[in-house]
Short mmCIF file of C-alpha atoms in Angstrom, two decimals:
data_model
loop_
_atom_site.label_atom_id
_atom_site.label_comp_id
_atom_site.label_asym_id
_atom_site.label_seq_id
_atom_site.Cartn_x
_atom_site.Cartn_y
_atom_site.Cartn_z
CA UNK Q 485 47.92 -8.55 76.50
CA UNK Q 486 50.35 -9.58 74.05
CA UNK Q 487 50.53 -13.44 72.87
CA UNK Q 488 52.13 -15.55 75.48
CA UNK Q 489 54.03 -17.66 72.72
CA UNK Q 490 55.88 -15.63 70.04
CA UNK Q 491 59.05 -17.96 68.70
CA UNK Q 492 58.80 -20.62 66.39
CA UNK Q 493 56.64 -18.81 63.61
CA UNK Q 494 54.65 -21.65 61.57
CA UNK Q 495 55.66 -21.03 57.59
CA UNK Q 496 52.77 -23.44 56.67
CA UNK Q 497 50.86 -22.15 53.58
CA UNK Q 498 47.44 -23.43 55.44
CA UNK Q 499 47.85 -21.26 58.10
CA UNK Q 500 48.23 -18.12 55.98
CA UNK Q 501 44.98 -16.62 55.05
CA UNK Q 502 43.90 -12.87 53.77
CA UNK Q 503 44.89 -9.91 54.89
CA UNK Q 504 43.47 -8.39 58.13
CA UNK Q 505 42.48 -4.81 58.39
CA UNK Q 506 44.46 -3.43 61.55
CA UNK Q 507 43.17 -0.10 63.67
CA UNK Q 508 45.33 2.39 61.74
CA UNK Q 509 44.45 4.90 58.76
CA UNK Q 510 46.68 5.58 56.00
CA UNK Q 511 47.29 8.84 54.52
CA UNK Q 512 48.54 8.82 51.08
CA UNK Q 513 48.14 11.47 47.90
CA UNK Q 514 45.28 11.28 45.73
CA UNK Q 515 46.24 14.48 43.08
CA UNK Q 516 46.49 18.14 42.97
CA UNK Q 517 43.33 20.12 44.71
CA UNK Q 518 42.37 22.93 41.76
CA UNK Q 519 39.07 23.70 43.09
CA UNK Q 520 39.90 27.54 44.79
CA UNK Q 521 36.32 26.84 47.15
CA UNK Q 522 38.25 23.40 48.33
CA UNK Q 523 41.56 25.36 48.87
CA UNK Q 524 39.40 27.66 51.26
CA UNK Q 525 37.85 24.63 52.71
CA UNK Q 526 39.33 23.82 56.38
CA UNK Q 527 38.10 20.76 56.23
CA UNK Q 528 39.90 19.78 53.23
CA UNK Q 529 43.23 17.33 54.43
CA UNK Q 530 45.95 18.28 51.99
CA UNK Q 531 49.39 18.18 51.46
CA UNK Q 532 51.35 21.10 51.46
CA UNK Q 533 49.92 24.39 50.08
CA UNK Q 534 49.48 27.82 51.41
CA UNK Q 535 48.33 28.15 54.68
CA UNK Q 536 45.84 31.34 54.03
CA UNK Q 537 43.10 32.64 55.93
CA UNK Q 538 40.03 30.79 55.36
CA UNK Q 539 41.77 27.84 55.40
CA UNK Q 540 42.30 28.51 60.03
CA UNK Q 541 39.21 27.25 62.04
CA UNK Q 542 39.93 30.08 64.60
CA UNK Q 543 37.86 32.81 63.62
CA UNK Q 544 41.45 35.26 64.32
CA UNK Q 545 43.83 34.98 62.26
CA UNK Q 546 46.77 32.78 63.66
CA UNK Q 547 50.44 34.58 64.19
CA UNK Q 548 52.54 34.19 61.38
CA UNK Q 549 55.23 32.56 63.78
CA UNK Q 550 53.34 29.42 64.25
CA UNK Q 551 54.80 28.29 61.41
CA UNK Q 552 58.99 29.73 62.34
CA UNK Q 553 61.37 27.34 62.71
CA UNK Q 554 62.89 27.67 66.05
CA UNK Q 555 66.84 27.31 64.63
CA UNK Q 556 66.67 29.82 61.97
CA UNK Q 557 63.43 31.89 62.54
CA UNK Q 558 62.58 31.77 58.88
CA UNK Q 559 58.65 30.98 57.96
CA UNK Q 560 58.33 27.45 57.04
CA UNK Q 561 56.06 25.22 54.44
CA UNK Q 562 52.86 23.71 55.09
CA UNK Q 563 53.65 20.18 55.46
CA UNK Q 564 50.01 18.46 55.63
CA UNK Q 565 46.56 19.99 57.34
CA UNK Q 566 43.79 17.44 58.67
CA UNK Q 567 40.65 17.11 58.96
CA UNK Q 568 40.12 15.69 62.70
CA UNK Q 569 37.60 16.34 65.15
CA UNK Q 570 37.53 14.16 68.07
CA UNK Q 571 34.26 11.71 68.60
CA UNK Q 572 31.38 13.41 70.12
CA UNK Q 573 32.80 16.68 70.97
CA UNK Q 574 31.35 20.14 69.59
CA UNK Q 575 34.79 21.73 68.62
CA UNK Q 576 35.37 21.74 64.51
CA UNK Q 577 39.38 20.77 64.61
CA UNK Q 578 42.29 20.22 62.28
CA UNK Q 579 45.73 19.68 62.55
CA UNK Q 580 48.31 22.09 60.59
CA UNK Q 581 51.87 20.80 60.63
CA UNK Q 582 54.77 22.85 58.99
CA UNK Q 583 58.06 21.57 58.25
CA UNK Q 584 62.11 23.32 57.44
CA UNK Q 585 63.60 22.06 55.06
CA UNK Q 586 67.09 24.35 55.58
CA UNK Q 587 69.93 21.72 55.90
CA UNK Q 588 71.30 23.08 58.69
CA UNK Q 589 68.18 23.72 61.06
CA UNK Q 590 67.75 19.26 60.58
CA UNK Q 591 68.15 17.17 63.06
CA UNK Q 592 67.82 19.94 65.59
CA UNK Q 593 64.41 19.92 67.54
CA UNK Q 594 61.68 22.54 66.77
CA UNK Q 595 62.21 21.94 63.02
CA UNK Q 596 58.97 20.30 62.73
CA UNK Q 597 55.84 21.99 64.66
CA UNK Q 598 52.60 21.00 64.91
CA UNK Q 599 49.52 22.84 66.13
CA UNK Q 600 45.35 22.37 66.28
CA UNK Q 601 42.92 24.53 65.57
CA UNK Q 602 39.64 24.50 67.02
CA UNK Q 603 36.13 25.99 66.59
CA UNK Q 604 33.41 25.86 68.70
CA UNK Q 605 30.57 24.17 66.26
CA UNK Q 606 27.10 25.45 68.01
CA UNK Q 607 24.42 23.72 66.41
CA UNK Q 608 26.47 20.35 66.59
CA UNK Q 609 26.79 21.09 70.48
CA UNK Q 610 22.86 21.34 70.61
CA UNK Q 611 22.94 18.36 68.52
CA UNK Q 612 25.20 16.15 71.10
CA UNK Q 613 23.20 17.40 74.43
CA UNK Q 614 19.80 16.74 72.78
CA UNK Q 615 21.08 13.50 72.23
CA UNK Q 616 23.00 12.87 75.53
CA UNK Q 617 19.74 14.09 76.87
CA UNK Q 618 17.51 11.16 74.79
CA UNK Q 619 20.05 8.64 75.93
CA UNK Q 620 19.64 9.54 79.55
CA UNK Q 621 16.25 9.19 79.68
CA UNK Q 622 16.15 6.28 77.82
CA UNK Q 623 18.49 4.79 79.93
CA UNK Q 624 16.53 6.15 83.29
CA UNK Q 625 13.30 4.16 81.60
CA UNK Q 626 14.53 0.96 81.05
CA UNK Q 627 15.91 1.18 85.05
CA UNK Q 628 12.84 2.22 85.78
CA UNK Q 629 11.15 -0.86 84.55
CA UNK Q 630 13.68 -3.50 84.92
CA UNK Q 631 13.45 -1.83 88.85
CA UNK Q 632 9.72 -2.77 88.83
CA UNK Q 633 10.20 -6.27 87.06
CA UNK Q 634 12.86 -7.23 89.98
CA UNK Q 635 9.69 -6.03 92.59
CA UNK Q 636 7.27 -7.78 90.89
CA UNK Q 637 9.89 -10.80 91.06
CA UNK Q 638 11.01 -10.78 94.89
CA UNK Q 639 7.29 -9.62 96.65
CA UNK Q 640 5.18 -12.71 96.52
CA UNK Q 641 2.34 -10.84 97.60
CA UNK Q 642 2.15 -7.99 94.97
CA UNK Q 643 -0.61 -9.94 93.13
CA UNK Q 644 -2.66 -9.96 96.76
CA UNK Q 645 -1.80 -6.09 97.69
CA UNK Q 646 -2.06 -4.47 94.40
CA UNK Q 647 -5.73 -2.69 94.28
CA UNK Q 648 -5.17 -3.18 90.33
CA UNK Q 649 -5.05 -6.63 89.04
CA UNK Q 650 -3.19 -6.01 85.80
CA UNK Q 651 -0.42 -4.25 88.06
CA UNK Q 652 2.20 -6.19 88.72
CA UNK Q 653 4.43 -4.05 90.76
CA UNK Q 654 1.93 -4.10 93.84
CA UNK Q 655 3.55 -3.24 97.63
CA UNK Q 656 6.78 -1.33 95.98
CA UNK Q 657 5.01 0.65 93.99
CA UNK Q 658 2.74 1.91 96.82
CA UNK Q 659 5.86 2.61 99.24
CA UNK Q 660 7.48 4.17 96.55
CA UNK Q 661 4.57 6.73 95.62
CA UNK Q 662 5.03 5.86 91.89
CA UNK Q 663 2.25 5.82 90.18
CA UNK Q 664 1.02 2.13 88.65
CA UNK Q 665 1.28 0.97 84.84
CA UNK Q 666 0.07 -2.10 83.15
CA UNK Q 667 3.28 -4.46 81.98
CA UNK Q 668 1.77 -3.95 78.66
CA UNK Q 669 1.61 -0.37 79.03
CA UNK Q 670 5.21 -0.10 80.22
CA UNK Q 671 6.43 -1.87 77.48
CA UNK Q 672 4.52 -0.12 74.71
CA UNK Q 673 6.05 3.07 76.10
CA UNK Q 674 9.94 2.24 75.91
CA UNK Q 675 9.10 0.51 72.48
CA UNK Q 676 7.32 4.04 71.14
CA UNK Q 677 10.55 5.88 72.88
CA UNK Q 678 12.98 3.82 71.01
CA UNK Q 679 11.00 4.30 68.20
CA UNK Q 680 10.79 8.06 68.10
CA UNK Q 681 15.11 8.02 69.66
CA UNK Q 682 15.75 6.33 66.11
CA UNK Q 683 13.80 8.97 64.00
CA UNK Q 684 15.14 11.86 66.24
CA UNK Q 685 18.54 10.55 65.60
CA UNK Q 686 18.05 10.27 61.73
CA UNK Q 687 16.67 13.56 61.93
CA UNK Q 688 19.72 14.59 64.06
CA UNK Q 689 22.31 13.13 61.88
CA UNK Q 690 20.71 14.97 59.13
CA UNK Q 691 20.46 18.59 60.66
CA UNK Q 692 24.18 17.51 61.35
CA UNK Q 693 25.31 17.13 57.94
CA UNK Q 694 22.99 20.31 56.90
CA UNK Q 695 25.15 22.24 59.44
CA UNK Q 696 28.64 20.70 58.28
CA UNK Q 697 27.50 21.56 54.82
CA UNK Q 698 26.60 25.28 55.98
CA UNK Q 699 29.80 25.77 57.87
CA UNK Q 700 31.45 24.75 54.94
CA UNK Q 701 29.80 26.78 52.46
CA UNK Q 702 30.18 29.41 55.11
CA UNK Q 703 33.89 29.30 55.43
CA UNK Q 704 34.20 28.94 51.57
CA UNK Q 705 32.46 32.10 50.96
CA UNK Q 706 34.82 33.96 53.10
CA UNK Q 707 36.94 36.94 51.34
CA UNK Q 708 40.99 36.28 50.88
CA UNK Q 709 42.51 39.43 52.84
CA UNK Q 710 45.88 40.55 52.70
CA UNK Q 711 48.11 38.69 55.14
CA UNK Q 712 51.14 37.75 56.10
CA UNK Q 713 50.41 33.94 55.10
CA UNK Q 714 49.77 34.96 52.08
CA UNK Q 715 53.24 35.61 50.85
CA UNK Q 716 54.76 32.47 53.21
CA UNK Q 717 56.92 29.66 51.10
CA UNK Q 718 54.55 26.86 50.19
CA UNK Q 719 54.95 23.76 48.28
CA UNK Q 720 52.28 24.15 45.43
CA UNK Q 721 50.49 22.67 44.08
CA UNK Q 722 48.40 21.01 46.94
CA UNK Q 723 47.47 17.64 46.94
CA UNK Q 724 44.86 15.73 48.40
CA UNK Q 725 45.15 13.71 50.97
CA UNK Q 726 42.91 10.68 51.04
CA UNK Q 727 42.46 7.59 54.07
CA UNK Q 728 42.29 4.04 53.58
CA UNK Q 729 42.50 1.58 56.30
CA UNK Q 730 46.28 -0.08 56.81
CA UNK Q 731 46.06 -4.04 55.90
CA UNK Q 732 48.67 -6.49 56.83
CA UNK Q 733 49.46 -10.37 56.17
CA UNK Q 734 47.81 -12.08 59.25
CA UNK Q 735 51.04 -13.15 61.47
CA UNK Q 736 51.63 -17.14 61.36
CA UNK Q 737 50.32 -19.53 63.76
CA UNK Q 738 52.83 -20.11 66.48
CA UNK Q 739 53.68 -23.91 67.30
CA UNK Q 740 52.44 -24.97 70.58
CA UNK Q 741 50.98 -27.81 72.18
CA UNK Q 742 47.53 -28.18 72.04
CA UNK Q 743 46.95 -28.07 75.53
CA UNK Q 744 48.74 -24.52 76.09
CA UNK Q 745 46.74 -21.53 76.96
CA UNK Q 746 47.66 -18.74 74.90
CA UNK Q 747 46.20 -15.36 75.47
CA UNK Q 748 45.33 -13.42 72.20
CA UNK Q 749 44.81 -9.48 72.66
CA UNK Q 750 41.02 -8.28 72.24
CA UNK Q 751 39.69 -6.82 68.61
CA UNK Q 752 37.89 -3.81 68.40
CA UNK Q 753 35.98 -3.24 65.75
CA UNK Q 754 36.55 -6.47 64.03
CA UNK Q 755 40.08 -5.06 63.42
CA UNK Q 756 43.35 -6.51 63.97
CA UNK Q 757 45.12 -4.89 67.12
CA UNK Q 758 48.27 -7.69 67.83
CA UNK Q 759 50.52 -5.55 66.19
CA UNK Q 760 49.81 -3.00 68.53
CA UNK Q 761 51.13 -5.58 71.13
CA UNK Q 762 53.82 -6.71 69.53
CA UNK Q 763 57.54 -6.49 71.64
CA UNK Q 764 60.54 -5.11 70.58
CA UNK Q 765 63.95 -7.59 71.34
CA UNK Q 766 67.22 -6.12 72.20
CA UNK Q 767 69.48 -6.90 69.79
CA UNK Q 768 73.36 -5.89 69.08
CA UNK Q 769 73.82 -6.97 65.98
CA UNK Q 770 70.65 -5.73 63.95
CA UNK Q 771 68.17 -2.71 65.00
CA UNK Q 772 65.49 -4.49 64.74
CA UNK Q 773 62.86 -1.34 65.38
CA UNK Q 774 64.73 -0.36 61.63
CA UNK Q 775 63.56 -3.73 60.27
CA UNK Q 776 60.07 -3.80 61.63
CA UNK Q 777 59.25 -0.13 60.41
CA UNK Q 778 60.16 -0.85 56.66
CA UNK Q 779 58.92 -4.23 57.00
CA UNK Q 780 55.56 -2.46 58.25
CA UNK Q 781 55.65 0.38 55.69
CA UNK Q 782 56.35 -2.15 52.50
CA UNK Q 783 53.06 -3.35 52.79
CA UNK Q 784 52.16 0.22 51.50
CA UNK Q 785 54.52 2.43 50.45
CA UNK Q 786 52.73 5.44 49.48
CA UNK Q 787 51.60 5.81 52.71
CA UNK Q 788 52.31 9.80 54.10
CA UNK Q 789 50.54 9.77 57.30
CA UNK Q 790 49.94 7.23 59.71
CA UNK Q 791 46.65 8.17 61.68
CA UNK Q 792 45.95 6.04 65.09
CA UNK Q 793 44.18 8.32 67.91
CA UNK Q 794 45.12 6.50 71.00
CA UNK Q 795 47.13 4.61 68.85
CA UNK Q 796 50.91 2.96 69.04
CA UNK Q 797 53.49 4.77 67.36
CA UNK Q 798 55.93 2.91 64.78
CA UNK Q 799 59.31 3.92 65.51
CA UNK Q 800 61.54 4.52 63.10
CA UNK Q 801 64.53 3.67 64.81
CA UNK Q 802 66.75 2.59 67.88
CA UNK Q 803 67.19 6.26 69.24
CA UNK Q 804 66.45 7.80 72.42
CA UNK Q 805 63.07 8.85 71.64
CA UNK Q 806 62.83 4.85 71.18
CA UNK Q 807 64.37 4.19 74.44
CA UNK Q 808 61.65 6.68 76.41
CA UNK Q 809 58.54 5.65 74.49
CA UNK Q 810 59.62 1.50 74.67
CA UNK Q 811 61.92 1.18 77.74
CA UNK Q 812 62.99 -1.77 78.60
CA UNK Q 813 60.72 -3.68 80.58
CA UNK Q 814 62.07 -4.05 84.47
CA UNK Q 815 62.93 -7.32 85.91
CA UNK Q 816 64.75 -9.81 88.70
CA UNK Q 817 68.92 -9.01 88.99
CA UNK Q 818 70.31 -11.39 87.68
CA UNK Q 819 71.90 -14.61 90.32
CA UNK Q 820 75.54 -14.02 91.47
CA UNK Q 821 75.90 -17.78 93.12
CA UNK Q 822 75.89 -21.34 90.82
CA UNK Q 823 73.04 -22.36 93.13
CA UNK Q 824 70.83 -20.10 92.36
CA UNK Q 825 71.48 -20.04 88.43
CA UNK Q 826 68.82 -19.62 86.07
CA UNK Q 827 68.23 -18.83 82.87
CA UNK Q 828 66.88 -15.01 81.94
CA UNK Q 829 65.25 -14.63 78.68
CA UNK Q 830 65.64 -11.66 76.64
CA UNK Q 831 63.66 -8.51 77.38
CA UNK Q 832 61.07 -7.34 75.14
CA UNK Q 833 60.06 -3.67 75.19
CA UNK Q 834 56.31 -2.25 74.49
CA UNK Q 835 55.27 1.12 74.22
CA UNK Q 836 54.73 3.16 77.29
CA UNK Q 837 52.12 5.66 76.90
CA UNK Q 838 53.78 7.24 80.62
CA UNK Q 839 57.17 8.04 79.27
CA UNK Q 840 58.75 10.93 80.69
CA UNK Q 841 59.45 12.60 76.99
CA UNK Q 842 55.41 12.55 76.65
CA UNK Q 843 55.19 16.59 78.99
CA UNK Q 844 51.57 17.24 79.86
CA UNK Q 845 49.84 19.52 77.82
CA UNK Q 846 50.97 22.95 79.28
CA UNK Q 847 47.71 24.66 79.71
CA UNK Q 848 45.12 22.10 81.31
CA UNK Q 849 47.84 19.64 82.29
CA UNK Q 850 45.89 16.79 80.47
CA UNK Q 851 48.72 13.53 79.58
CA UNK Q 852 49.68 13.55 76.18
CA UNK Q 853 48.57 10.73 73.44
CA UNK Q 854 49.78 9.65 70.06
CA UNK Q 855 47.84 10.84 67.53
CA UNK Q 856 49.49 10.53 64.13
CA UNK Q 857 53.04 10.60 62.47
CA UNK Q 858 54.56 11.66 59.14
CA UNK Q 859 55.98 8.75 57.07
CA UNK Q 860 59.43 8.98 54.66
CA UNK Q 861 57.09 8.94 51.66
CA UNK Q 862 56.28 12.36 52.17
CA UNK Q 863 59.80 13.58 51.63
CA UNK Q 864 59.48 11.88 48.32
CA UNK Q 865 55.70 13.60 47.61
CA UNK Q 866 56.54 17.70 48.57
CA UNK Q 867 59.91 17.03 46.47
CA UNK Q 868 57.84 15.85 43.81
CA UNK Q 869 55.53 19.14 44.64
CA UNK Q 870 58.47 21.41 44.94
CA UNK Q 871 60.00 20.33 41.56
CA UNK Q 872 56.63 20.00 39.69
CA UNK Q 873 57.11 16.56 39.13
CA UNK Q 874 53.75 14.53 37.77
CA UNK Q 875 54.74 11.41 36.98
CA UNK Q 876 52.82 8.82 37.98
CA UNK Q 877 55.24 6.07 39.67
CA UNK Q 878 54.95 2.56 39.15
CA UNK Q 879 54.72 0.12 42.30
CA UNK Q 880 58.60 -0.79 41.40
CA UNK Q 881 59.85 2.57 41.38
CA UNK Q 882 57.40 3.86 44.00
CA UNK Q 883 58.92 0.95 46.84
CA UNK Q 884 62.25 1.35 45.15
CA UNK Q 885 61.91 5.31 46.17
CA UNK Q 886 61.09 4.77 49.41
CA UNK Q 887 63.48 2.10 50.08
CA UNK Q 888 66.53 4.51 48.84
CA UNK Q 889 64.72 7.23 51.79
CA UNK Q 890 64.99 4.52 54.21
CA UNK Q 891 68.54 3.65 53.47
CA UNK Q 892 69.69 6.69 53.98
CA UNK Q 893 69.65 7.94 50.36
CA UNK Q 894 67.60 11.81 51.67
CA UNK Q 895 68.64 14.35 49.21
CA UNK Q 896 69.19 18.12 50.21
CA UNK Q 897 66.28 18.84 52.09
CA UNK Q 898 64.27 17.65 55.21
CA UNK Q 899 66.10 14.49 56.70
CA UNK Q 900 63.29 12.77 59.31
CA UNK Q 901 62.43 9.30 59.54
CA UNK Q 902 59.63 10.11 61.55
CA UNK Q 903 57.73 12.85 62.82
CA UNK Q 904 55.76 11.65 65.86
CA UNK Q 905 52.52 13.89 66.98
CA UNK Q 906 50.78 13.89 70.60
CA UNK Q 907 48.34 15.93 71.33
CA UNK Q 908 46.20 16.86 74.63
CA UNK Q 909 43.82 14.20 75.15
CA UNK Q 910 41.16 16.93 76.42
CA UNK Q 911 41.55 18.90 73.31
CA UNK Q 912 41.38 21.01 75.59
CA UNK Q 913 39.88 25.00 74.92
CA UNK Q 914 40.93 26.56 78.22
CA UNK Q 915 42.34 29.84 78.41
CA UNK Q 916 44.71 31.66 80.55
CA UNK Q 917 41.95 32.42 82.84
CA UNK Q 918 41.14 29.29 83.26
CA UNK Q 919 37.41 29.98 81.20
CA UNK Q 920 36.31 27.80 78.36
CA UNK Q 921 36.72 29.45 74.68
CA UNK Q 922 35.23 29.09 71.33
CA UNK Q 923 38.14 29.38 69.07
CA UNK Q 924 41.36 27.60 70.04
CA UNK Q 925 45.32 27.76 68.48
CA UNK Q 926 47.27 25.65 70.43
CA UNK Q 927 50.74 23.95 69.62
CA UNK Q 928 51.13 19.87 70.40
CA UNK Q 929 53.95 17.96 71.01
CA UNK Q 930 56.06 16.84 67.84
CA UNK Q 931 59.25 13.67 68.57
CA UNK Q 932 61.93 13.71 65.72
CA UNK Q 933 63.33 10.40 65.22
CA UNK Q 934 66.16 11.29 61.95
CA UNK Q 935 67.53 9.28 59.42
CA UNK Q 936 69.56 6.87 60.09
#
């Protein structure tokens, strides 16, 4: 729930303190990737490069036509590839996206694609049901016994009926046909099965990272072989592309009475989430969703990629695509008699994870969620790539770059504000057949919001 009080911002010095680490991850460049086992290396993020082989999860060779532009057919460059598997699920994933840069195929939808790759990772399935299967029956345990400490609570005569003196669950137990345990016993038991949970997860997190590093090595071992991606455009070198957490200036204290309630959204994580609850206000004069985005961005400008599973997007601008994902909120018509005047404040829009531009994923029908989205910056970057450029920017020029993009000042090339990713929130491996498969190529959904 966003804050009930939002005018009247507090500029008081006091109130400002350090700056608070919110829920998104930044993607920015961190140098050219040289190492020819890392270029192999799915799990390598990057930006741009050639999008060979080894570098798929699926064990076939994607179609070459993934990567056409749907205006002018023509192959396009590797934008960025990440590194992204989804929390507790078996499937090895990344995320290719490829870019055109042709002027006229801009501002035309299917410009931009994006697609995931998936790869069924065996031992890290065995790895997740062993330990799905520890938690059960660690969970079944302590029901078990806090089961037997509610008996043991509510019968006043299990003392009197129990034909053992040190058990304490008495008539229950007896209609229940389980078998009697000391308290001491019990507890012993889930202590030693918490104990050996801990060392059994060590010792799974450890045959985890063995078989990350053996897929790896596995996948960096594999032989180049002539193919079609092998002579698509690229922007080379590749660069790396690093994460670091996004960090704002905490938002002023609002002035209120002391006696108002004001509702503040819940953390997770320790981390900031109020900008994620933050309204948009209609306004005719300024576009304010303009403002807020390079307001939000100047806290770090060589950000590429903004990363936020489940996340909030950060439009770029007043657009449509604005209009669907943050419609306007719906509300009482407004009075048409002097009695029944009142005063209507203005609307505030927040992002509707339901709009109607979000279409279901087209094979399991799963809704659609934001995943990530592709900054201005990285314009700047694979021009940079493209022309060889090395220089390492200063903070001035590097903000004074991105403001230019911002402005409107895009060279001949690609023209985006924005690219906006959703993807199936199943991650879904079905096939035509409706059967469950180990290797997966499937396009997501990509929302163009262009310069301004």
């Amino acid at each position: 729930m966003a804050p009930s009080v939002e005018e009247d911002w507090s500029d008081s010095d006091e109130e400002l303190g350090s700056e608070v680490e919110t829920s998104v991850l930044l993607g920015i460049p961190d140098g050219p990737i040289t190492s020819v086992n890392e270029l192999a290396d799915a799990a390598v993020s990057r930006i741009g490069g050639h999008s060979v082989r080894v570098a798929f999860l699926p064990a076939n060779e994607p179609p070459i036509s993934s990567s056409q532009c749907k205006i002018c057919s023509f192959p396009m460059e590797l934008l960025v590839q990440m590194w992204c598997p989804f929390e507790n699920s078996p499937m090895d994933r990344a995320l290719y996206v490829w870019g055109c840069a042709n002027p006229g195929c801009q501002r035309k939808n299917g410009s931009v694609r994006a697609w995931r790759g998936l790869r069924f990772n065996e031992k890290y399935a065995a790895e997740l049901e062993a330990k799905t299967a520890r938690k059960r029956a660690q969970e079944e345990t302590k029901r078990q016994a806090e089961q037997a400490k509610q008996a043991s609570k509510t019968n006043p005569f299990s003392l009197q009926m129990s034909s053992n003196p040190n058990n304490p669950f008495g008539l229950g137990t007896q209609i229940f046909g389980n078998s009697p345990s000391p308290v001491s016993g019990a507890n012993s038991s889930i202590n030693d099965m918490e104990k050996d949970y801990s060392s059994e997860d060590e010792e799974s997190e450890t045959e985890s990272t063995n078989s990350e590093q053996s897929l790896l090595t596995a996948m960096t071992n594999t032989t180049l072989s002539e193919s079609a991606w092998t002579a698509a455009p690229a922007y080379s070198p590749p660069l790396y592309l690093s994460t670091t957490s996004e960090y704002l200036p905490p938002q002023p204290k609002p002035k209120i009475p002391s006696s108002a309630a004001v509702s503040e959204p819940a953390a997770e994580g320790g981390k900031d989430i109020s900008w994620a609850f933050e309204p948009y206000e209609n306004s005719l004069e300024v576009d304010q969703v303009f403002e807020r985005f390079t307001k939000r961005v100047g806290y770090e400008g060589e950000q590429c990629i903004r990363y936020e599973l489940h996340g909030t997007p950060l439009p770029f601008s007043s657009d449509k695509i604005f209009e669907s994902l943050f419609p306007i909120p719906s509300s009482d018509p407004l009075p048409v008699t002097k009695p029944d005047f009142k005063v209507i404040l203005p609307q505030k829009r927040t992002y509707s994870p339901t709009s109607g531009m979000l279409l279901p994923c087209p094979s399991c029908r799963g809704k659609r969620i934001f995943e990530c989205q592709l900054m201005p910056n990285l314009i700047n970057i694979l021009r940079d790539v493209e022309g060889k450029t090395t220089k390492k920017l200063t903070d001035e020029e590097r903000r004074a770059a991105v403001q230019k993009n911002l402005k409107g000042g895009f060279e001949k090339g690609m023209e985006w504000g924005t690219c906006m990713i959703f993807s199936c929130e199943n991650d879904c491996r079905i096939d035509l057949d409706g059967k469950e498969v180990k290797d997966v190529w499937r396009e997501e959904l990509v929302l163009v919001q262009w310069d301004v």
